[in-house]
Short mmCIF file of C-alpha atoms and ligand atoms in Angstrom, two decimals:
data_model
loop_
_atom_site.label_atom_id
_atom_site.label_comp_id
_atom_site.label_asym_id
_atom_site.label_seq_id
_atom_site.Cartn_x
_atom_site.Cartn_y
_atom_site.Cartn_z
CA MET A 475 -9.22 -14.42 50.83
CA ASP A 476 -5.67 -15.82 51.83
CA THR A 477 -5.72 -19.55 52.27
CA LYS A 478 -3.28 -21.27 54.81
CA ARG A 479 -3.76 -23.83 57.77
CA TYR A 480 -6.42 -22.44 59.91
CA ALA A 481 -9.99 -24.35 60.45
CA LEU A 482 -10.07 -26.02 56.55
CA SER A 483 -7.11 -23.74 55.68
CA PHE A 484 -7.72 -20.06 55.96
CA LEU A 485 -6.02 -17.53 57.95
CA LYS A 486 -7.48 -16.44 60.99
CA VAL A 487 -8.17 -12.92 59.85
CA SER A 488 -10.48 -14.45 56.76
CA LEU A 489 -12.88 -15.65 59.15
CA GLU A 490 -12.28 -12.89 61.64
CA LEU A 491 -13.54 -10.90 58.82
CA LEU A 492 -16.86 -13.04 58.22
CA GLY A 493 -17.75 -11.88 61.71
CA LYS A 494 -17.31 -8.68 61.50
CA ALA A 495 -19.02 -8.52 58.00
CA ARG A 496 -21.92 -10.53 59.52
CA GLU A 497 -22.87 -8.11 61.85
CA ILE A 498 -22.35 -4.85 60.16
CA ALA A 499 -24.56 -6.86 57.62
CA ASP A 500 -27.10 -7.36 59.87
CA LYS A 501 -27.31 -3.12 60.79
CA LEU A 502 -27.13 -2.34 56.66
CA ASP A 503 -29.92 -5.32 56.26
CA GLY A 504 -27.34 -6.45 54.05
CA GLU A 505 -25.95 -10.13 52.77
CA VAL A 506 -22.67 -11.21 53.40
CA VAL A 507 -20.84 -12.76 50.38
CA ALA A 508 -17.81 -14.06 50.93
CA VAL A 509 -15.16 -14.53 47.50
CA LEU A 510 -13.15 -17.73 47.67
CA LEU A 511 -10.44 -17.55 44.95
CA GLY A 512 -7.75 -20.04 44.14
CA TYR A 513 -7.70 -23.37 42.24
CA GLU A 514 -9.04 -26.73 43.31
CA VAL A 515 -10.61 -24.75 46.39
CA ASP A 516 -13.99 -25.55 46.54
CA LYS A 517 -14.14 -27.68 49.54
CA LEU A 518 -13.30 -24.99 51.54
CA THR A 519 -16.43 -23.00 50.72
CA ASP A 520 -18.53 -25.00 53.85
CA THR A 521 -16.34 -23.32 56.41
CA LEU A 522 -17.29 -19.85 54.98
CA ILE A 523 -20.86 -20.45 55.13
CA HIS A 524 -20.45 -21.97 58.68
CA HIS A 525 -18.62 -18.59 59.94
CA GLY A 526 -20.86 -16.27 58.57
CA ALA A 527 -21.41 -15.93 54.99
CA ASP A 528 -24.90 -16.10 53.14
CA ARG A 529 -23.02 -16.83 49.88
CA VAL A 530 -19.55 -17.73 48.67
CA ILE A 531 -18.74 -16.59 45.37
CA LEU A 532 -15.90 -19.04 43.92
CA ILE A 533 -13.76 -18.07 41.36
CA ASP A 534 -11.37 -21.62 40.30
CA ASN A 535 -8.84 -20.45 38.01
CA ILE A 536 -5.60 -23.01 37.14
CA ASN A 537 -3.82 -18.99 37.34
CA LEU A 538 -5.10 -18.15 40.12
CA LYS A 539 -3.41 -21.32 42.35
CA HIS A 540 -0.88 -19.38 43.37
CA TYR A 541 -0.74 -15.57 44.48
CA THR A 542 -0.17 -12.50 41.83
CA THR A 543 -1.54 -8.99 41.87
CA ASP A 544 -2.22 -8.95 38.08
CA ALA A 545 -4.57 -11.99 38.34
CA TYR A 546 -6.53 -11.49 41.57
CA THR A 547 -6.94 -7.94 41.08
CA LYS A 548 -8.49 -9.28 37.36
CA ALA A 549 -10.70 -11.40 39.24
CA ILE A 550 -12.03 -9.15 42.06
CA CYS A 551 -12.43 -6.07 39.93
CA GLU A 552 -14.23 -7.73 37.12
CA LEU A 553 -16.66 -9.69 40.19
CA ALA A 554 -17.03 -6.14 42.00
CA ASN A 555 -18.01 -4.35 38.37
CA GLU A 556 -20.35 -6.72 38.07
CA LYS A 557 -21.75 -7.52 41.55
CA LYS A 558 -21.46 -3.64 42.76
CA PRO A 559 -20.71 -4.41 46.50
CA GLU A 560 -21.16 -1.29 49.29
CA ILE A 561 -18.18 -2.95 50.87
CA ILE A 562 -15.49 -4.90 50.30
CA PHE A 563 -13.07 -6.29 53.39
CA ILE A 564 -9.51 -7.96 52.78
CA GLY A 565 -7.30 -9.17 55.61
CA ALA A 566 -3.97 -6.61 56.13
CA THR A 567 -1.81 -9.71 55.56
CA TYR A 568 1.22 -9.21 53.20
CA ILE A 569 -1.17 -10.12 50.09
CA GLY A 570 -4.07 -8.20 51.53
CA ARG A 571 -1.85 -5.06 51.81
CA ASP A 572 -0.44 -5.69 47.92
CA LEU A 573 -4.25 -6.43 46.61
CA GLY A 574 -6.15 -4.23 48.16
CA PRO A 575 -5.04 -0.61 47.14
CA ARG A 576 -4.32 -1.87 43.57
CA VAL A 577 -8.31 -2.95 43.17
CA ALA A 578 -9.25 0.27 45.18
CA ALA A 579 -7.08 2.08 42.47
CA ARG A 580 -8.84 0.49 39.25
CA LEU A 581 -12.10 0.50 40.89
CA LYS A 582 -11.61 4.26 41.11
CA THR A 583 -12.60 4.01 45.39
CA GLY A 584 -10.59 4.75 48.24
CA LEU A 585 -8.92 2.37 50.65
CA THR A 586 -8.63 2.20 54.81
CA ALA A 587 -5.61 0.63 55.18
CA ASP A 588 -5.04 -1.48 58.23
CA CYS A 589 -8.06 -0.89 60.04
CA THR A 590 -8.34 -1.59 63.47
CA GLY A 591 -12.14 -0.74 63.76
CA LEU A 592 -15.05 -1.08 61.95
CA ASP A 593 -18.70 0.47 62.20
CA VAL A 594 -21.41 1.72 60.76
CA ASP A 595 -22.84 5.56 61.07
CA ASP A 596 -26.34 5.14 62.41
CA GLU A 597 -27.54 8.38 60.09
CA THR A 598 -25.26 8.09 56.70
CA LYS A 599 -24.91 4.19 57.30
CA ASN A 600 -21.56 5.10 55.62
CA LEU A 601 -18.76 2.53 57.18
CA LEU A 602 -16.67 3.81 59.87
CA MET A 603 -12.94 2.90 59.02
CA THR A 604 -10.81 3.13 62.29
CA ARG A 605 -7.12 2.88 62.25
CA PRO A 606 -4.14 4.24 63.69
CA ALA A 607 -2.64 7.73 62.10
CA PHE A 608 0.40 9.97 62.88
CA GLY A 609 2.88 7.12 63.62
CA GLY A 610 0.16 5.33 65.96
CA ASN A 611 -0.46 8.91 68.14
CA ILE A 612 -3.77 9.42 67.23
CA MET A 613 -6.49 6.79 66.16
CA ALA A 614 -8.47 8.15 63.08
CA THR A 615 -12.00 7.18 61.92
CA ILE A 616 -11.98 7.69 57.96
CA GLU A 617 -15.69 7.43 56.10
CA CYS A 618 -15.72 7.32 52.43
CA PRO A 619 -19.30 8.89 51.37
CA ASN A 620 -19.09 9.48 47.87
CA HIS A 621 -17.46 6.27 46.22
CA ARG A 622 -18.58 2.62 45.88
CA PRO A 623 -17.38 0.29 47.02
CA GLN A 624 -16.18 1.29 50.63
CA MET A 625 -12.98 -0.66 50.98
CA SER A 626 -10.74 -1.77 54.07
CA THR A 627 -7.92 -3.75 54.83
CA VAL A 628 -8.32 -4.91 58.32
CA ARG A 629 -5.40 -5.89 60.81
CA PRO A 630 -5.45 -9.79 61.76
CA GLY A 631 -6.53 -10.07 65.25
CA VAL A 632 -8.42 -7.67 66.40
CA PHE A 633 -11.59 -9.19 65.78
CA ASN A 634 -12.81 -12.59 67.33
CA VAL A 635 -13.40 -15.51 65.22
CA PRO A 636 -17.18 -16.36 65.21
CA CYS A 637 -18.40 -19.75 66.17
CA ALA A 638 -18.87 -21.92 63.47
CA ASP A 639 -22.72 -23.11 63.05
CA TYR A 640 -22.54 -26.28 61.15
CA ALA A 641 -25.98 -26.00 60.68
CA ARG A 642 -25.81 -22.95 58.67
CA LYS A 643 -27.05 -23.47 54.89
CA GLY A 644 -25.75 -20.74 52.38
CA GLU A 645 -25.50 -20.93 48.31
CA VAL A 646 -22.42 -21.33 46.48
CA GLU A 647 -21.66 -19.64 43.45
CA ARG A 648 -19.53 -19.89 40.34
CA PHE A 649 -17.95 -16.81 38.85
CA ASN A 650 -16.02 -17.21 35.82
CA VAL A 651 -12.89 -15.01 35.06
CA ASP A 652 -11.34 -15.69 31.60
CA ILE A 653 -7.44 -15.18 32.95
CA LYS A 654 -4.90 -16.06 30.61
CA GLU A 655 -1.17 -16.33 31.26
CA ASP A 656 -0.57 -13.24 29.00
CA ASP A 657 -2.48 -11.16 31.87
CA ILE A 658 0.09 -12.04 34.29
CA LYS A 659 3.23 -9.78 34.28
CA VAL A 660 5.04 -11.48 36.88
CA LYS A 661 6.07 -15.22 36.34
CA ILE A 662 6.45 -17.86 38.95
CA GLU A 663 9.46 -19.90 38.10
CA GLU A 664 10.31 -21.52 41.13
CA ILE A 665 8.62 -21.37 45.18
CA VAL A 666 11.61 -21.95 47.42
CA LYS A 667 10.61 -22.68 51.12
CA SER A 668 12.03 -19.88 53.20
CA MET A 669 15.14 -21.10 55.11
CA LYS A 670 13.92 -19.63 58.41
CA GLU A 671 10.68 -20.50 59.75
CA LYS A 672 8.18 -17.84 59.33
CA ILE A 673 6.25 -17.24 62.47
CA ASP A 674 2.93 -15.08 62.56
CA ILE A 675 2.06 -14.44 66.10
CA THR A 676 -1.55 -13.46 65.21
CA GLU A 677 -2.27 -16.72 64.76
CA ALA A 678 -0.68 -18.43 67.75
CA ASP A 679 -2.50 -19.75 70.48
CA ILE A 680 0.08 -19.28 73.05
CA ILE A 681 2.35 -16.32 73.23
CA VAL A 682 5.19 -15.64 75.92
CA ALA A 683 6.15 -11.94 75.68
CA GLY A 684 9.09 -10.02 76.66
CA GLY A 685 10.31 -6.47 77.70
CA ARG A 686 12.68 -4.29 78.38
CA GLY A 687 12.56 -5.91 81.90
CA VAL A 688 14.44 -9.04 80.20
CA GLY A 689 17.33 -7.11 80.32
CA ASN A 690 19.25 -8.42 77.04
CA LYS A 691 18.87 -10.87 73.78
CA GLU A 692 20.15 -13.91 75.96
CA GLY A 693 17.32 -13.33 77.80
CA PHE A 694 14.59 -13.93 75.10
CA ASN A 695 16.27 -17.95 75.25
CA LEU A 696 14.84 -18.37 78.61
CA LEU A 697 11.32 -16.91 77.47
CA LYS A 698 11.88 -19.36 74.12
CA GLU A 699 12.21 -22.21 76.77
CA LEU A 700 8.77 -22.01 78.14
CA ALA A 701 7.18 -21.06 75.07
CA ASP A 702 8.76 -24.74 74.11
CA VAL A 703 7.30 -26.31 76.78
CA LEU A 704 4.12 -24.79 76.58
CA GLY A 705 4.07 -25.33 72.72
CA GLY A 706 3.99 -21.64 72.01
CA ILE A 707 5.80 -18.54 70.49
CA VAL A 708 8.10 -15.91 71.65
CA ALA A 709 6.95 -12.10 71.01
CA GLY A 710 8.10 -8.54 72.65
CA SER A 711 7.05 -5.14 73.42
CA ARG A 712 8.12 -2.48 71.15
CA ALA A 713 11.24 -1.59 73.87
CA ALA A 714 12.29 -5.13 73.58
CA VAL A 715 12.16 -4.19 69.54
CA ASP A 716 14.29 -1.58 69.39
CA SER A 717 16.55 -2.89 71.41
CA GLY A 718 17.46 -5.66 69.11
CA TRP A 719 16.36 -8.37 71.28
CA ILE A 720 13.50 -9.72 69.37
CA GLU A 721 12.43 -9.26 65.24
CA LYS A 722 10.03 -6.44 64.43
CA ASP A 723 7.30 -8.81 63.08
CA ARG A 724 6.66 -10.52 66.52
CA GLN A 725 6.28 -7.00 68.32
CA VAL A 726 2.83 -6.34 69.84
CA GLY A 727 0.93 -3.54 70.15
CA GLN A 728 -0.34 -0.54 68.27
CA THR A 729 2.61 -0.31 65.70
CA GLY A 730 2.88 -4.22 65.72
CA LYS A 731 0.71 -6.40 65.56
CA THR A 732 -2.65 -7.39 67.69
CA VAL A 733 -3.01 -11.01 69.19
CA ARG A 734 -5.75 -12.73 71.32
CA PRO A 735 -3.95 -15.89 71.97
CA LYS A 736 -5.80 -18.11 74.25
CA LEU A 737 -2.60 -17.37 76.87
CA TYR A 738 -0.40 -14.35 76.74
CA ILE A 739 2.18 -14.30 79.50
CA ALA A 740 3.73 -10.97 79.73
CA CYS A 741 7.45 -11.10 81.11
CA GLY A 742 9.19 -7.59 82.01
CA ILE A 743 6.49 -5.48 80.65
CA SER A 744 5.08 -3.11 81.93
CA GLY A 745 1.76 -2.43 79.71
CA ALA A 746 2.05 0.64 78.38
CA ILE A 747 -1.40 1.61 76.66
CA GLN A 748 0.30 0.93 73.39
CA HIS A 749 1.50 -2.43 74.34
CA LEU A 750 -2.03 -3.37 75.51
CA ALA A 751 -3.93 -1.93 72.74
CA GLY A 752 -2.41 -5.25 71.28
CA MET A 753 -2.74 -8.03 73.58
CA GLN A 754 -5.50 -7.20 75.85
CA GLU A 755 -8.32 -9.28 74.39
CA SER A 756 -6.14 -12.33 75.10
CA GLU A 757 -8.20 -15.07 76.25
CA TYR A 758 -5.78 -15.48 79.91
CA ILE A 759 -3.30 -12.99 80.74
CA VAL A 760 -0.42 -14.03 82.93
CA ALA A 761 2.11 -11.10 84.26
CA ILE A 762 5.30 -11.59 85.59
CA ASN A 763 6.58 -8.35 86.80
CA LYS A 764 8.84 -6.94 89.64
CA ASP A 765 6.84 -4.24 90.23
CA GLY A 766 3.20 -4.85 91.50
CA ASP A 767 1.70 -1.72 90.33
CA ALA A 768 2.70 -1.86 86.68
CA PRO A 769 -0.27 -1.01 84.66
CA ILE A 770 -0.13 -4.80 83.31
CA MET A 771 -0.90 -5.90 86.23
CA SER A 772 -4.44 -4.64 85.99
CA VAL A 773 -5.24 -6.36 82.91
CA ALA A 774 -3.44 -9.83 84.04
CA ASP A 775 -5.92 -12.74 85.14
CA LEU A 776 -2.73 -13.88 87.00
CA ALA A 777 -0.31 -11.20 88.59
CA ILE A 778 2.94 -13.02 89.33
CA VAL A 779 5.02 -10.28 91.41
CA GLY A 780 8.69 -11.35 91.40
CA ASP A 781 12.06 -11.45 89.23
CA LEU A 782 11.41 -12.94 86.05
CA TYR A 783 14.83 -14.54 86.21
CA LYS A 784 13.70 -16.90 89.33
CA VAL A 785 9.69 -17.47 88.33
CA VAL A 786 10.11 -18.29 84.62
CA PRO A 787 12.81 -20.98 85.31
CA GLU A 788 10.37 -22.49 88.27
CA LEU A 789 7.57 -22.48 86.06
CA ILE A 790 9.40 -24.24 83.33
CA ASN A 791 10.73 -27.14 85.91
CA GLU A 792 7.39 -27.16 87.06
CA ILE A 793 5.78 -27.82 83.71
CA LYS A 794 8.13 -30.25 82.97
CA ALA A 795 7.66 -32.18 86.10
CA TYR A 796 3.64 -31.99 85.05
P1 FAD B 6 9.14 -0.61 80.32
O1 FAD B 6 7.93 0.01 79.94
O2 FAD B 6 10.44 -0.40 80.59
O3 FAD B 6 8.74 -1.89 81.62
C1 FAD B 6 9.70 -2.80 81.54
C2 FAD B 6 9.13 -3.59 82.59
O4 FAD B 6 10.02 -4.66 83.45
C3 FAD B 6 8.83 -2.81 83.79
O5 FAD B 6 7.40 -2.81 84.41
C4 FAD B 6 9.82 -3.48 84.83
O6 FAD B 6 8.87 -3.32 86.73
C5 FAD B 6 9.78 -4.58 84.43
N1 FAD B 6 11.04 -5.46 85.36
C6 FAD B 6 12.29 -4.98 85.16
N2 FAD B 6 13.62 -6.02 85.53
C7 FAD B 6 12.12 -7.04 85.59
C8 FAD B 6 12.83 -8.55 86.00
N3 FAD B 6 13.87 -9.07 86.44
N4 FAD B 6 11.61 -9.38 85.97
C9 FAD B 6 10.74 -8.88 86.00
N5 FAD B 6 9.97 -7.57 85.36
C10 FAD B 6 10.83 -6.68 85.23
N6 FAD B 6 4.95 -0.13 72.58
C11 FAD B 6 4.77 -1.73 72.67
O7 FAD B 6 4.90 -2.66 73.13
N7 FAD B 6 4.30 -1.72 71.41
C12 FAD B 6 3.46 -0.82 70.48
O8 FAD B 6 3.22 -1.42 69.60
C13 FAD B 6 3.79 -0.01 70.58
N8 FAD B 6 3.98 1.37 69.84
C14 FAD B 6 3.82 2.28 70.58
C15 FAD B 6 3.45 3.71 69.64
C16 FAD B 6 3.88 4.81 69.76
C17 FAD B 6 2.94 6.25 68.57
C18 FAD B 6 4.18 5.27 70.77
C19 FAD B 6 4.35 6.68 71.30
C20 FAD B 6 4.92 4.35 71.85
C21 FAD B 6 4.52 2.73 71.54
N9 FAD B 6 4.74 2.11 72.40
C22 FAD B 6 4.97 0.17 71.67
C23 FAD B 6 5.68 1.95 73.94
C24 FAD B 6 5.32 2.07 74.75
O9 FAD B 6 4.67 3.10 74.87
C25 FAD B 6 6.24 1.75 75.95
O10 FAD B 6 7.30 2.61 75.96
C26 FAD B 6 6.82 0.04 75.38
O11 FAD B 6 5.70 -0.64 75.35
C27 FAD B 6 7.88 -0.28 76.97
O12 FAD B 6 7.67 -1.57 76.92
P2 FAD B 6 8.51 -2.07 78.00
O13 FAD B 6 6.77 -2.84 78.84
O14 FAD B 6 9.05 -3.61 77.40
O15 FAD B 6 9.35 -1.51 78.96
#
């Protein structure tokens, strides 16, 4: 499980997966087991139980302090070989995308990558894993009927973080894996902090997104100003990304990222189905568009018909004066 800041330092997706796992386990009459890997991470077990785990398996080892493919694969495979889980979910983060296929290959099973939907077939009880296929043109639902465990990496932001229940009780089990330094082929010599701050739009509570209607790269400075006064971050539609106005890792939508912020402000975005797929679960949507009939207006909680170059500066001034 990836650890970074969220609740007591988990990536949101870890908790989102617990919520979905809970739903699926209830349908299968099974239990939800969270696997926590790292070094001196035992303080985090309660958060997992409060968010839906029946049991936490803790693999605490100095050689798991930093992520390496070899050590994490070895730990999860040894655990899976002993416990024989029916299903393994991993967040489709950079780490999860590296780890998932390696684990699946070692366990000689399949993996459905980057899932955006998960369910159970009522008759066969197999896991139904849905993901965009053929460049996002169709949604494919994939089953793994003959091999166990059924494995998927799951896109961050597609499921809700379940509400924490602080009264929930669960077990914590330690699992020891003998990981030697020699097991790890890649040696970490030094960790250098990126000069550019890494922004993950799936973790943001407030997003100001721009589309083709912004017109040029400079226009995104205005959106950044609005995002800054609100304490949010800037994202964009594919049209804005393809025009080179904003980085690809800020793209919202079917072939970008799925986001569910508390507030999503869409500026000059028409609301094509592929864009809506990535943001329509946001808690509160504000759309600013010259065209009152643009599809984005029908999913907006607040639709502002007007030129974003007039509306956004007024919004910034109002917020500053507030
Ligand atoms: P447009 O559709 O051109 O809309 C621009 C909007 O700006 C218009 O509604 C216009 O009225 C408004 N406007 C113009 N000037 C102003 C102004 N001054 N003030 C206010 N409003 C103004 N798209 C994504 O976003 N994300 C994806 O992940 C994605 N994946 C895709 C996958 C596939 C397989 C395909 C086929 C397409 C995908 N697309 C995706 C593209 C998608 O279909 C749309 O083309 C794209 O979302 C359009 O971006 P847009 O809304 O910024 O631009």
